mmCIF file of C-alpha atoms and ligand atoms in Angstrom:
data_model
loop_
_atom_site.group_PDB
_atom_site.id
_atom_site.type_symbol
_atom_site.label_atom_id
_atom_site.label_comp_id
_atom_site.label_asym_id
_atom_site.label_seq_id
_atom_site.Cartn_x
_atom_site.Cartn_y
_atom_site.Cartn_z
ATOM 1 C CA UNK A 221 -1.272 -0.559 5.792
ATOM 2 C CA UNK A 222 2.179 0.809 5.280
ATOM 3 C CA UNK A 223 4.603 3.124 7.754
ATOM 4 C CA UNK A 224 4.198 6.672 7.019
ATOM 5 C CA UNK A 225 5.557 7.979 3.507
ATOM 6 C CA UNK A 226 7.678 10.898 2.824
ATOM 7 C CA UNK A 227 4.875 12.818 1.402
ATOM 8 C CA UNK A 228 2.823 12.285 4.623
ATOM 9 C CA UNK A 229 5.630 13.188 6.745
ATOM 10 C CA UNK A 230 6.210 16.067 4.717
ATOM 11 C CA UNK A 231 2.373 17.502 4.678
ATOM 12 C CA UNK A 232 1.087 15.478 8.243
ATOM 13 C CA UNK A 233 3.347 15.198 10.918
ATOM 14 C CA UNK A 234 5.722 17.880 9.868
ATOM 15 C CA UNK A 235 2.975 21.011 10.451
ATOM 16 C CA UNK A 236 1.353 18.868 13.381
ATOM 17 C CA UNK A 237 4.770 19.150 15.006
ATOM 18 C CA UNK A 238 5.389 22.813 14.244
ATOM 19 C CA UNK A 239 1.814 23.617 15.177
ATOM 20 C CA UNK A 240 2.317 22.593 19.004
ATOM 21 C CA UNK A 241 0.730 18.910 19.485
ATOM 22 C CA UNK A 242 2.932 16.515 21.396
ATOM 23 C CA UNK A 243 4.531 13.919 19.882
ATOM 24 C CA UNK A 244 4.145 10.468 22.111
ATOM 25 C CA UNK A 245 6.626 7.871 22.143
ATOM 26 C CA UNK A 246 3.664 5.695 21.326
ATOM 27 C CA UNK A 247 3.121 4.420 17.755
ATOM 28 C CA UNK A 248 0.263 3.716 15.714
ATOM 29 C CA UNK A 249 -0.748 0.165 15.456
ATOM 30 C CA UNK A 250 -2.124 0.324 12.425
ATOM 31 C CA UNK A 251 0.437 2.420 10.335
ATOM 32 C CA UNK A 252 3.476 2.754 12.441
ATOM 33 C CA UNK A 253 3.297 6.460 12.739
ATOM 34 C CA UNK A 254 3.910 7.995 15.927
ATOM 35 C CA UNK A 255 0.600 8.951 17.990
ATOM 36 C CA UNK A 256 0.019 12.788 19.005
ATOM 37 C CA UNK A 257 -1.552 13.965 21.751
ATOM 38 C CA UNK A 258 -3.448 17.775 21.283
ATOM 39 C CA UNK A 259 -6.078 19.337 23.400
ATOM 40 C CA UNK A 260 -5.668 15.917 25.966
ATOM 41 C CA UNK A 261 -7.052 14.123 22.325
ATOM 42 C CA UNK A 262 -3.939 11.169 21.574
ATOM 43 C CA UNK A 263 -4.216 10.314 17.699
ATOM 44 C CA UNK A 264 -3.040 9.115 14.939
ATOM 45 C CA UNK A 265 -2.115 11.859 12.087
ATOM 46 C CA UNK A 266 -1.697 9.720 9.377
ATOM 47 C CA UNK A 267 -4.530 7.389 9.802
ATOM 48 C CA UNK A 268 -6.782 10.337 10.059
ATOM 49 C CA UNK A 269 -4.946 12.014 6.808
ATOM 50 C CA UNK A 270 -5.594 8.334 4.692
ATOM 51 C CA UNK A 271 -9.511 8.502 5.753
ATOM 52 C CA UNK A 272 -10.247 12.177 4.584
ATOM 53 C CA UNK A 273 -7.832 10.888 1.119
ATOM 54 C CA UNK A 274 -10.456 8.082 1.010
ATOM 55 C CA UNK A 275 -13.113 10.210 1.512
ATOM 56 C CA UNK A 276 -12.477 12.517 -0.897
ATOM 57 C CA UNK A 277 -11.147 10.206 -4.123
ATOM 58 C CA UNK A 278 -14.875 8.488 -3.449
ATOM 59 C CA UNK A 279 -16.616 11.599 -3.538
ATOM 60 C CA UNK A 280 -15.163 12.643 -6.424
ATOM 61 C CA UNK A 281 -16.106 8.993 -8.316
ATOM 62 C CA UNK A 282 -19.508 9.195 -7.015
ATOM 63 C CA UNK A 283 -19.812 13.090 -8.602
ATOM 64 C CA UNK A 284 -18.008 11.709 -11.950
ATOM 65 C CA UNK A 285 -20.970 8.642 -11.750
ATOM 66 C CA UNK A 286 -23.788 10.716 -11.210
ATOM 67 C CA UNK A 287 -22.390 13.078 -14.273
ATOM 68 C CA UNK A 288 -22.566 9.843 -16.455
ATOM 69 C CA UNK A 289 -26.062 9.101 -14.855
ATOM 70 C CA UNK A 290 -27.399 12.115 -15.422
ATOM 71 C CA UNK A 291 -25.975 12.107 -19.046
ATOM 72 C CA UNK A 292 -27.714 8.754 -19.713
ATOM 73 C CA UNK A 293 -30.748 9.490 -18.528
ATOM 74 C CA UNK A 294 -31.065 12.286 -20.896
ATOM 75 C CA UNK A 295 -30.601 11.181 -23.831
ATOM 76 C CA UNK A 296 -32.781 7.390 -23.370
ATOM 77 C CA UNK A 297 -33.249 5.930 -26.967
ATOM 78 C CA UNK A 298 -36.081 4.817 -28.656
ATOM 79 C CA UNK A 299 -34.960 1.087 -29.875
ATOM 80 C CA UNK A 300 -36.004 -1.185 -27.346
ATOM 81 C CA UNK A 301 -32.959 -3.495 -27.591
ATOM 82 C CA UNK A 302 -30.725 -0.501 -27.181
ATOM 83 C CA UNK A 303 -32.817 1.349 -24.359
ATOM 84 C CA UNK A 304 -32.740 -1.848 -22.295
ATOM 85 C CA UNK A 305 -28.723 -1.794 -22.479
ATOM 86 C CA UNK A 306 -29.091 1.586 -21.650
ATOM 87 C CA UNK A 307 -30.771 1.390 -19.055
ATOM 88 C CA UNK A 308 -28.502 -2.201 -17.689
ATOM 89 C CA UNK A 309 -25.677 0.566 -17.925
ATOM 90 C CA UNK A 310 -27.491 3.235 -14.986
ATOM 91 C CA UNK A 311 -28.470 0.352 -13.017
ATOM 92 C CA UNK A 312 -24.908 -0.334 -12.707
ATOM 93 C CA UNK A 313 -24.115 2.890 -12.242
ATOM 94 C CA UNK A 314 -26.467 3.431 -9.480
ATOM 95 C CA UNK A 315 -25.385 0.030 -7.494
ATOM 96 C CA UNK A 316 -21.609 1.635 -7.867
ATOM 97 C CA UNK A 317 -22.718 4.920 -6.130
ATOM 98 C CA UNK A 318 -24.718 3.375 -3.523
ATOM 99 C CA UNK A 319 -21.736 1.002 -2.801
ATOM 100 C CA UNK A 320 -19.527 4.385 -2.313
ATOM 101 C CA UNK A 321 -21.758 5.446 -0.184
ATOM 102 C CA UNK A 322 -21.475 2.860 1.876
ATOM 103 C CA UNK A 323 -17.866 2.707 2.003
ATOM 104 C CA UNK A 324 -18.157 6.012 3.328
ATOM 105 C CA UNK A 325 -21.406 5.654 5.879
ATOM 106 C CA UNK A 326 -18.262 3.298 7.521
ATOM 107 C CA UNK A 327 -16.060 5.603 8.521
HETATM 108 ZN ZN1 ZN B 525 -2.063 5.249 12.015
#
């Protein structure tokens, strides 16, 4: 994990600050950033900002898989050879999302 970046400075800690949480002189072990303390809660902004990212980049794979999924399953051939590629292909497809969903069930 890397310090803070200027885009996370920009859309994190800048509004945290202007929105009345205090800033400790404490920094985040993981990312560097400084630690805020807000209703007697101390975090860290930008840790919390990078998990929600996360969060949301592997919901949005896991909606793009289960479009493909969904797509696949309707329209199954009729050759054997090609069906059983086919259906190789969702397999996959369903190991990815259930993998996702277990990068998420972490947090
Ligand atoms: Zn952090």
């Amino acid at each position: 994990m890397t310090g803070p970046t200027d885009e996370e400075i920009r859309n994190v800690i800048m509004p945290l600050m202007l929105s009345g949480a205090k800033m400790l002189d404490k920094h985040c072990p993981k990312c560097g950033s400084p630690l805020f303390e807000k209703n007697g809660k101390v975090f860290c902004p930008v840790c919390e900002y990078r998990a929600k990212k996360r969060m949301e980049r592997a919901k949005g794979v896991e909606e793009r898989l289960l479009e493909k999924l969904n797509e696949l399953a309707g329209s199954l051939p009729s050759d054997v050879e090609v069906l059983e590629k086919h259906l190789s292909a969702m397999e996959k497809i369903i190991d990815l999302i259930r993998k996702y969903r277990e990068l998420e069930g972490e947090k």
